[in-house]
Coordinates of C-alpha atoms in Angstrom, one line a residue:
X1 CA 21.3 8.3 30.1
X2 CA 19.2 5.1 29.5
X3 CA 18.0 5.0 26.0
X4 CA 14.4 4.7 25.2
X5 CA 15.1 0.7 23.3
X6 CA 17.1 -0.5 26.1
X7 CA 13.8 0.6 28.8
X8 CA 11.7 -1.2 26.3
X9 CA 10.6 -4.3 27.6
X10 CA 6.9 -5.0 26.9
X11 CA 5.3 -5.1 22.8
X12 CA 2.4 -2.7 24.4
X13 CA 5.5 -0.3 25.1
X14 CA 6.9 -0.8 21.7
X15 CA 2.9 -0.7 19.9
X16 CA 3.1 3.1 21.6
X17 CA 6.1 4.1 20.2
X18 CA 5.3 2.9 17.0
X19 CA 1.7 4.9 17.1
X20 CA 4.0 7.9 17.8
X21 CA 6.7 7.7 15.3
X22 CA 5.2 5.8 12.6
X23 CA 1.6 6.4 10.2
X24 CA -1.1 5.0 10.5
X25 CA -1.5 4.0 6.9
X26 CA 1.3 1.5 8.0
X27 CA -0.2 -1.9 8.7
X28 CA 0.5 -4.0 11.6
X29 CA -1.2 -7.2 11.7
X30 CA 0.1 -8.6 15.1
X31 CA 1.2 -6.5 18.0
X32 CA 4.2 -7.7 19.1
X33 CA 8.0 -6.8 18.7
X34 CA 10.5 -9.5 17.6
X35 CA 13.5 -9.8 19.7
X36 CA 15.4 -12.4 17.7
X37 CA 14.1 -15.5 15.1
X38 CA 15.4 -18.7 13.9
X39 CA 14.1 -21.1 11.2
X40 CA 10.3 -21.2 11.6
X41 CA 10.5 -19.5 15.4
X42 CA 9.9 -15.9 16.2
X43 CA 10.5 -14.5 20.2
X44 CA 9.4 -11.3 21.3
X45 CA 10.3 -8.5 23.4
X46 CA 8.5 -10.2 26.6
X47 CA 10.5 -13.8 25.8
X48 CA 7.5 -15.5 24.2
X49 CA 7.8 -17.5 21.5
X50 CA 6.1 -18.2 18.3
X51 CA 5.6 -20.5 15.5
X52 CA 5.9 -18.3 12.3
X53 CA 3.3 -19.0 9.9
X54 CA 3.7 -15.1 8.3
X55 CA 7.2 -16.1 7.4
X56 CA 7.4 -11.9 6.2
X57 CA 4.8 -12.0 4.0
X58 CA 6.5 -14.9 1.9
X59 CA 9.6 -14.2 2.4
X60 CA 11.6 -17.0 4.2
X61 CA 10.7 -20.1 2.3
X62 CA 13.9 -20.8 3.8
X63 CA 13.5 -19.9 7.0
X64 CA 14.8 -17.2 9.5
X65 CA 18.2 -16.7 9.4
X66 CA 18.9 -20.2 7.3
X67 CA 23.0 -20.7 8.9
X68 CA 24.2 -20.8 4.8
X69 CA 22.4 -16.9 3.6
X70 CA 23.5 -15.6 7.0
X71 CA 27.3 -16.6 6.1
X72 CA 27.1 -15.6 3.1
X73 CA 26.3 -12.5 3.5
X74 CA 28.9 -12.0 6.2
X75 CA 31.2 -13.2 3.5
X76 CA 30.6 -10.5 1.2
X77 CA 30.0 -7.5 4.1
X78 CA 33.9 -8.5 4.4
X79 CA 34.7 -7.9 0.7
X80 CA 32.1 -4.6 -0.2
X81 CA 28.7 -3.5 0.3
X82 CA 28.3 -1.5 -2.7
X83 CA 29.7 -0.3 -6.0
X84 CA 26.7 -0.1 -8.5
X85 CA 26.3 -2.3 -10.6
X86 CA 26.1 0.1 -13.3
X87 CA 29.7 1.5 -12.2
X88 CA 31.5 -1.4 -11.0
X89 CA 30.3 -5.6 -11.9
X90 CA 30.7 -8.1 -9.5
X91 CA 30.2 -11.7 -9.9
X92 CA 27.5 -11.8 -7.5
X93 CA 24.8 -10.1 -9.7
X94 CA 26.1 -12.3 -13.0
X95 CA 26.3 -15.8 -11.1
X96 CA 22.6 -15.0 -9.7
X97 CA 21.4 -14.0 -13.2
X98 CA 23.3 -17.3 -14.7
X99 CA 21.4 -19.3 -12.4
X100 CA 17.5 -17.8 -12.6
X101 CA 18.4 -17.9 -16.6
X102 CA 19.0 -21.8 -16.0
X103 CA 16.2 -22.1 -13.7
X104 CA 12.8 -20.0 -14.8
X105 CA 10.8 -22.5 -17.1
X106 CA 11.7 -20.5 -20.3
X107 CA 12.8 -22.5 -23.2
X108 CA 15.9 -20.9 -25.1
X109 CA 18.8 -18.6 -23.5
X110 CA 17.7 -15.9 -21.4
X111 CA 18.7 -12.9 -19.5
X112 CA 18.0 -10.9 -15.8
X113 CA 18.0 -8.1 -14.4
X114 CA 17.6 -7.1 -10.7
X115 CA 15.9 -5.2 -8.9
X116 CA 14.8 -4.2 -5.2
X117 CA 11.1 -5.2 -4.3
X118 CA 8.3 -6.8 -6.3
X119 CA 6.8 -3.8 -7.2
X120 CA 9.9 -3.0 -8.7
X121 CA 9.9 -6.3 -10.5
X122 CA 5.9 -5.7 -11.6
X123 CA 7.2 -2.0 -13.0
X124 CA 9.9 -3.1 -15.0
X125 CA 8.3 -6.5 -16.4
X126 CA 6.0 -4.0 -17.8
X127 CA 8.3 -1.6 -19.5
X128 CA 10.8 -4.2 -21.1
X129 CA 7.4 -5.9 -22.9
X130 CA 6.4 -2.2 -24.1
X131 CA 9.5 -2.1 -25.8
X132 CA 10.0 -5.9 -26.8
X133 CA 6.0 -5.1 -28.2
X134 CA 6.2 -1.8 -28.8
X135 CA 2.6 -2.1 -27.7
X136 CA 1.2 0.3 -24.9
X137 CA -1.7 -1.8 -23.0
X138 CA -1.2 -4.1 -20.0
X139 CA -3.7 -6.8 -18.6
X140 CA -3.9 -7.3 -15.0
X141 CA -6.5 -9.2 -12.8
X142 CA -9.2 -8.4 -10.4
X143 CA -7.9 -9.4 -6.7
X144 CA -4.1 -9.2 -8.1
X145 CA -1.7 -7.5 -6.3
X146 CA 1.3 -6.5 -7.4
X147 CA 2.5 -3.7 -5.6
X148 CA 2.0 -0.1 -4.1
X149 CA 4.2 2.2 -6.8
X150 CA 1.9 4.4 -9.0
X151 CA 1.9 1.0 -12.2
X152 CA 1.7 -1.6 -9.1
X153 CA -1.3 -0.3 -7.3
X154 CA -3.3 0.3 -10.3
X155 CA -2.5 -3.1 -11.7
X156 CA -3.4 -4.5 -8.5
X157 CA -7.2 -5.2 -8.5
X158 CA -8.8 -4.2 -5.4
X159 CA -9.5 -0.6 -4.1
X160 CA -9.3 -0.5 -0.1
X161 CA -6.6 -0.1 0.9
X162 CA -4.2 0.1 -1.7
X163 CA -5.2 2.6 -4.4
X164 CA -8.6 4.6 -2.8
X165 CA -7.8 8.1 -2.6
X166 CA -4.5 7.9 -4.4
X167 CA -5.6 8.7 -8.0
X168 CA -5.0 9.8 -11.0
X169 CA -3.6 6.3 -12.2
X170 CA -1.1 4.8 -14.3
X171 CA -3.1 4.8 -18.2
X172 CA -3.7 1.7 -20.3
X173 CA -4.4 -0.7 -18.1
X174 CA -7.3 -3.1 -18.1
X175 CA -9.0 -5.9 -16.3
X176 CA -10.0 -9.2 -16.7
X177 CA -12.3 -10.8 -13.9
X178 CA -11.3 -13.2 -11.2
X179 CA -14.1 -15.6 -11.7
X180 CA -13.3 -17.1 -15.3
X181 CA -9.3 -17.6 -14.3
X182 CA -9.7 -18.2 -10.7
X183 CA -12.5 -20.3 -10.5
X184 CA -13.2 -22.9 -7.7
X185 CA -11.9 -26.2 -9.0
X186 CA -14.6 -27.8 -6.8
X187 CA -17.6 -25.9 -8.0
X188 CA -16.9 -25.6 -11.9
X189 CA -16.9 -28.2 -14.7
X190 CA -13.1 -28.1 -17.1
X191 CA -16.0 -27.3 -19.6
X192 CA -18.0 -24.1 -17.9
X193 CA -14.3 -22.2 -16.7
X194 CA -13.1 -22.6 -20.5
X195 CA -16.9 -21.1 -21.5
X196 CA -15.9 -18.5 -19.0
X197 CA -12.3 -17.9 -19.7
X198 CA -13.1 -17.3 -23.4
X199 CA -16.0 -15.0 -23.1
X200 CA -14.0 -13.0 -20.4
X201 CA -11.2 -12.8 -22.9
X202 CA -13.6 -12.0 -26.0
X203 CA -15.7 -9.2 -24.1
X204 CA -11.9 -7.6 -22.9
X205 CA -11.1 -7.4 -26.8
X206 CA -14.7 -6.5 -28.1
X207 CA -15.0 -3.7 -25.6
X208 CA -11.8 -2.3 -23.8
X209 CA -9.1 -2.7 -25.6
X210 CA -8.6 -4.5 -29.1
X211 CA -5.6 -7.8 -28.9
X212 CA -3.0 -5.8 -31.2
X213 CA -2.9 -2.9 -29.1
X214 CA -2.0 -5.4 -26.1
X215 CA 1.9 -5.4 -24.7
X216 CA 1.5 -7.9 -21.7
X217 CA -0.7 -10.0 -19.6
X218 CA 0.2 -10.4 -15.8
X219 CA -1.2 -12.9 -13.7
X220 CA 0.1 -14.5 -10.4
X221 CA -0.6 -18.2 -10.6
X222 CA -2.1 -18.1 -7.5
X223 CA -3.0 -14.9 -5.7
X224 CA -1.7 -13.3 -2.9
X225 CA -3.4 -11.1 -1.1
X226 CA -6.6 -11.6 -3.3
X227 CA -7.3 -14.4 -1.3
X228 CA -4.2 -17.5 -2.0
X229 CA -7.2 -18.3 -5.0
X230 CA -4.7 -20.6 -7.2
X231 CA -5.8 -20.1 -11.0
X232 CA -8.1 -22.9 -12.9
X233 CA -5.6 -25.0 -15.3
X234 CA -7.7 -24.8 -18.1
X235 CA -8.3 -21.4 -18.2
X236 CA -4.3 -20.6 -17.8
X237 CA -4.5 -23.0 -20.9
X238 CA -6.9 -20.5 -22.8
X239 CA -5.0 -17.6 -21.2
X240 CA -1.6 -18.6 -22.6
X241 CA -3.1 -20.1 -26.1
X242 CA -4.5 -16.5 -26.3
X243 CA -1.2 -14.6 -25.6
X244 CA 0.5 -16.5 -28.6
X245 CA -2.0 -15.8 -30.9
X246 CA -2.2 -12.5 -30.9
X247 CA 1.6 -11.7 -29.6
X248 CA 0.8 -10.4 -26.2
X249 CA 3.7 -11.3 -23.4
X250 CA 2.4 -13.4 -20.7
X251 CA 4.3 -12.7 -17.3
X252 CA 4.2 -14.9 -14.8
X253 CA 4.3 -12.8 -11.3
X254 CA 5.9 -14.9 -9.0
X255 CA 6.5 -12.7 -6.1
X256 CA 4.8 -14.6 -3.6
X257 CA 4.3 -17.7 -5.1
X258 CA 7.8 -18.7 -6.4
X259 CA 11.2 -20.2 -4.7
X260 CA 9.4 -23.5 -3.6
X261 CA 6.4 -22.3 -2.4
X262 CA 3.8 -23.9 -4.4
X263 CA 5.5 -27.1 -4.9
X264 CA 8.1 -26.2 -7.9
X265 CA 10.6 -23.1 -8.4
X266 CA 7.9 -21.3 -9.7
X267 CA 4.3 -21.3 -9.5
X268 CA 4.2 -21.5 -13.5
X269 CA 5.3 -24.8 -13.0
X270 CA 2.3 -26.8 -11.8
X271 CA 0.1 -25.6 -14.8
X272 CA 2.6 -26.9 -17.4
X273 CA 2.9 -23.7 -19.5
X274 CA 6.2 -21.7 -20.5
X275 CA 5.3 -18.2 -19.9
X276 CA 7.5 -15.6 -21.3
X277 CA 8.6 -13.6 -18.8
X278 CA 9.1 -14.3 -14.9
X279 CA 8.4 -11.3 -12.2
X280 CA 10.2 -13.0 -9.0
X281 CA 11.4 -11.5 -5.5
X282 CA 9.9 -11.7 -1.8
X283 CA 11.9 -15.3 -1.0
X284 CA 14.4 -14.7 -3.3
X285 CA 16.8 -13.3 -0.4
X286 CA 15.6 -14.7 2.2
X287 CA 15.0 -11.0 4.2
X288 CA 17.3 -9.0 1.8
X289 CA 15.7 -6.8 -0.3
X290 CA 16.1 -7.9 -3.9
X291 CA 13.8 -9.2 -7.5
X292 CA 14.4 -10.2 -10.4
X293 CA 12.7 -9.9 -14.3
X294 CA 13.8 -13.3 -16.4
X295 CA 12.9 -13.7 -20.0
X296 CA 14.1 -14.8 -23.3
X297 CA 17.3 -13.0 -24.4
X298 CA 15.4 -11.3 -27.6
X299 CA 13.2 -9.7 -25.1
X300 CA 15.3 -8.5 -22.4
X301 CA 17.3 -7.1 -25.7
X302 CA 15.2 -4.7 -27.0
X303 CA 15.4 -2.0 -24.4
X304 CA 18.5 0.9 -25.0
X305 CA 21.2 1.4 -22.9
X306 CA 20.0 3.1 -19.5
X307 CA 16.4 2.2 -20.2
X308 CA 16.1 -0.1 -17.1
X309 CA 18.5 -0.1 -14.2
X310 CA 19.1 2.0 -10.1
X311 CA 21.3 2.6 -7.6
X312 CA 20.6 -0.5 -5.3
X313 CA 19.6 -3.1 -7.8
X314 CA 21.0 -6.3 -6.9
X315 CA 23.2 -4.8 -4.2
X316 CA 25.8 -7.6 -3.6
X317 CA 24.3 -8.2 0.0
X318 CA 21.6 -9.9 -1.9
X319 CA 23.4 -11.2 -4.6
X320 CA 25.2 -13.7 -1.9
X321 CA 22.1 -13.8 -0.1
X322 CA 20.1 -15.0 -3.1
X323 CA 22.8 -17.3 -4.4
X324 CA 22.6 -19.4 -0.9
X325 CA 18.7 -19.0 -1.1
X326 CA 19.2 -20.9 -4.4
X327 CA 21.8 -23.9 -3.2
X328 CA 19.3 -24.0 0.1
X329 CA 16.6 -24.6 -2.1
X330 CA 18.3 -27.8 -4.0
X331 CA 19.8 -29.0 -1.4
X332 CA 17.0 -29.1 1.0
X333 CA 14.5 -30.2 -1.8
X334 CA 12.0 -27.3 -0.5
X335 CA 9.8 -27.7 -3.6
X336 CA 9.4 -31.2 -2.4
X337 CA 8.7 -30.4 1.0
X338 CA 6.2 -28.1 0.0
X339 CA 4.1 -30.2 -1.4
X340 CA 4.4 -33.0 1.9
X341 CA 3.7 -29.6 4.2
X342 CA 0.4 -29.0 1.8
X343 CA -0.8 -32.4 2.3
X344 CA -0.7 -31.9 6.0
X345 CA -2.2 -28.2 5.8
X346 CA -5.0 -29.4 3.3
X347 CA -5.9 -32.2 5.7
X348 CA -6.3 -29.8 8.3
X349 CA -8.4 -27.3 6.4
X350 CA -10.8 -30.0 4.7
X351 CA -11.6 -31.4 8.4
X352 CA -12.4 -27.5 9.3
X353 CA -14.9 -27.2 6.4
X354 CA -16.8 -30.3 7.5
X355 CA -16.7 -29.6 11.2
X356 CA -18.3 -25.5 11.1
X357 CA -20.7 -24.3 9.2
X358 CA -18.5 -21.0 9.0
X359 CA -15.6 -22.4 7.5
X360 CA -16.4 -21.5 3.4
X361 CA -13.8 -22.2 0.5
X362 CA -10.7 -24.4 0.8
X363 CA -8.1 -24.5 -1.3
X364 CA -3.9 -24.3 -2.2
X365 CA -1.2 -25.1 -4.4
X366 CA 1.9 -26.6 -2.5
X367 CA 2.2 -24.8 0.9
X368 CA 0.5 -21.9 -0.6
X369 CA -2.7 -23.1 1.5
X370 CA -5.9 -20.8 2.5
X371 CA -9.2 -21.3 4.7
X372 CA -12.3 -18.9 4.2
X373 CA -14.2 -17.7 7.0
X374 CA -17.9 -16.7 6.6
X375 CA -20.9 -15.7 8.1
X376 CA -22.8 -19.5 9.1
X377 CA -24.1 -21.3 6.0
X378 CA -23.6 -19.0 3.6
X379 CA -20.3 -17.6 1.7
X380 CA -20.7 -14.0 2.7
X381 CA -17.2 -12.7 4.4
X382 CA -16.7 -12.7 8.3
X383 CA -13.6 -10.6 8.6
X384 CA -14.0 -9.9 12.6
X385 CA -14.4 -14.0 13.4
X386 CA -11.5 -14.0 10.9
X387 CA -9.7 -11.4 13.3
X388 CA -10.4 -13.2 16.5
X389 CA -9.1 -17.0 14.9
X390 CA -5.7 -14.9 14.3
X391 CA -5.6 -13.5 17.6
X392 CA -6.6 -16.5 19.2
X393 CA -3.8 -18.2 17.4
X394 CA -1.4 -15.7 18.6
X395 CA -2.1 -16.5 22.3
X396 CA -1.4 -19.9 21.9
X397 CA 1.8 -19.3 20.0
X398 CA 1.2 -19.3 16.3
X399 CA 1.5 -16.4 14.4
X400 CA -0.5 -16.5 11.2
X401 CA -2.3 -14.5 8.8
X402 CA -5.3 -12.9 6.9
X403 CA -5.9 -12.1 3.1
X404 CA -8.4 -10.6 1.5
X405 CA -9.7 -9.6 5.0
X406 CA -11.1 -13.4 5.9
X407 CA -9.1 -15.3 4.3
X408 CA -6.9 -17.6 6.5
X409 CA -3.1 -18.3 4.7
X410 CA -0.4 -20.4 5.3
X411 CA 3.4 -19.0 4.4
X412 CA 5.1 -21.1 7.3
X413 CA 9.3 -21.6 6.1
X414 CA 9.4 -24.8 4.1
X415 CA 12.0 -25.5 6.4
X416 CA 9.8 -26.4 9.4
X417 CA 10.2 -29.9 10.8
X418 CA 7.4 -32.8 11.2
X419 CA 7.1 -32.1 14.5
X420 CA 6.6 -28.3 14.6
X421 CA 4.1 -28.1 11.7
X422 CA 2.1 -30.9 13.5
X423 CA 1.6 -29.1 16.6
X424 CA 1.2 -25.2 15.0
X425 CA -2.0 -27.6 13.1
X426 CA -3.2 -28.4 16.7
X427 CA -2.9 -24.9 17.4
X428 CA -4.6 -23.5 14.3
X429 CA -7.2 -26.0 14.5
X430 CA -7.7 -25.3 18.7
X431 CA -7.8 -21.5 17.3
X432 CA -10.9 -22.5 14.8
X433 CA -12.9 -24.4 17.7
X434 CA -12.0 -21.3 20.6
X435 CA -14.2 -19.0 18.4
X436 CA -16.9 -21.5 17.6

């Protein structure tokens, strides 16, 4: 008897299954079913093949199956898949906390502990500066995301689709507003986002929650699916000059943006501040699931025995996968190349805002790059145009995608030749001018 994946043969086939099998509150941005992938390239079912400008959600800075994670993980499947780490250590899980220790922007010794997923990473970040603290509020940011556990989706600042209908929520959390942080660095003065920043911060403290009652702030350096928005430098200035003053823990949530993405190991980086903790994961394994929390030793030190932990937690699949990530990374100079890739991608997107009148905001850090599509002349959100530039992308072999619902984002693998990335541009940019 012929089983029902070896009759499949067309991605309208699989798309059925799927519908049948699967939820619908599972998300599926492009309908087509991967038969194998390599570097920056994706094939389907039906042999056609794509540039991959998804790369997972952020997840293969270093490409699809990168020849170094994939024997490295082989290596260990040889040894052991799993012990615990809690039951029996392997070197794995201490050599990759050695090395994020040494590489997060921390001053001063520090320690890790891994997880699974960023949500995961988000959860715990939060628990281990309640301790550290002994302080009960948390700070998130409108447009944030960081996660869909019960803490994650109510620190993540948007309602549909991640937390609407899913209440109660996770207590003691509070808001700040996108604007002030997130400003456009083409629109505002240094002078009116640290006006904004400040008030924003003085009105949070007046009227929702006073500064000493504060364990943590989280922000991404530059959002994720709130738009790829990268935060003002000044007001991360006023942001981390705040923290300090009144002892609040400043995490940096790095999911998305970190492992070479935005130009440096992390995010953090590019504004020249030392935050105190680092959320990481997404890129991390390259396709494995794994995170990480990194801060200073004191901090990571005040939880009891048990308080953090869980069964898969850096599983040593991961470990070895992360570990190549790492040497990858270095050797490859990905943060550099980011920054080359950005140029290009930047290029690109300033030409598109002069050329159409619905082409809004630009804007990016590294190869962390984003294009807004809005209704003609003014900046109100055209999510079905958005829709159709995807899709017409898609049919000329580029897979890319949305955030924020019209927001156009690049998380191509950093790994991508000259070559490639040129002619994915063309294709973007044909994409643009077929829905004109």
């Amino acid at each position: 008897m012929t089983s029902a994946t070896a009759q499949q043969t067309t991605n309208a086939q699989t798309t059925a299954r799927r519908r049948a099998a699967t939820p619908d509150g599972l998300g599926l941005i492009h309908p087509i079913a991967c038969e194998r992938a390599e570097g920056h390239l994706l094939w389907d079912v039906e042999g056609n093949r794509y540039y991959d400008f998804c790369g997972g959600i952020g997840v293969l800075n270093v490409g699809h199956n990168h020849p170094k994670v994939v024997q490295a993980v082989k290596d260990q499947a040889d040894k052991f898949l799993h012990t615990c780490f809690h039951v029996a250590m392997y070197d794995g899980y201490i050599s990759l906390a050695e090395k994020l220790n040494n590489l997060v922007p921390i001053d001063g010794p520090c320690k890790t502990a891994l997880f699974n997923s960023g949500a995961e990473a988000g959860e715990n970040a939060v628990k281990i500066c309640r301790m550290a603290t002994k302080r009960t509020g948390v700070v998130g940011f409108e447009r944030a995301f960081h996660g869909r556990t019960l803490l994650g989706m109510t620190l993540t600042g948007k309602t549909k689709p991640y937390s609407a209908g899913m209440g109660p929520f996770a207590p003691e959390v509070y808001r700040l507003p996108v604007k002030p942080f997130f400003a456009s660095h083409r629109r505002h003065t240094d002078a009116e986002v640290e006006r904004m920043a400040k008030d924003a911060l003085d009105n949070l403290f007046a009227y929702h929650i006073e500064p000493e009652n504060v364990a943590c702030v989280m922000i991404e350096p530059v959002l994720g699916e709130g738009g790829f928005y990268p935060a003002h430098c000044v007001a991360m200035k006023i942001l981390r000059e705040t923290c300090a003053q009144h002892g609040i823990l400043f995490i940096a949530d790095e999911v998305q943006s970190g492992f070479g993405r935005c130009g440096a190991n992390f995010a953090i980086e590019r504004y020249e501040i030392e935050p105190d903790m680092v959320a990481m994961a997404k890129s991390m394994g390259d396709g494995l699931p794994i995170s990480a929390v990194t801060a200073r030793s004191e901090i990571m030190d005040s939880l009891h025995v048990g308080a953090i932990g869980g069964t898969y937690g850096g599983n040593p699949l991961a470990c070895a996968a992360a570990l190549a990530v790492l040497d990858v990374m270095k050797d490859e100079r990905l943060p550099e190349r980011a920054l080359k890739i950005g140029e290009k991608v930047m290029a690109l997107f300033f030409e598109l805002e002069k050329t159409y009148d619905f082409i809004g905001d630009v804007r990016g850090l590294g190869a962390m790059c984003a294009f807004e599509v809005v209704l003609p002349g003014t900046m109100t959100p055209d999510p079905d145009r958005c829709g159709k530039i995807l899709a017409a992308a898609r049919d000329k072999g580029l897979l890319i995608m949305r955030a924020s619902g019209n927001v156009v984002r690049t998380l191509m693998p950093l790994t991508i030749p000259d070559e490639d990335l040129d002619d994915a541009l063309r294709i973007l940019k044909e994409s643009v001018a077929a829905v004109a």
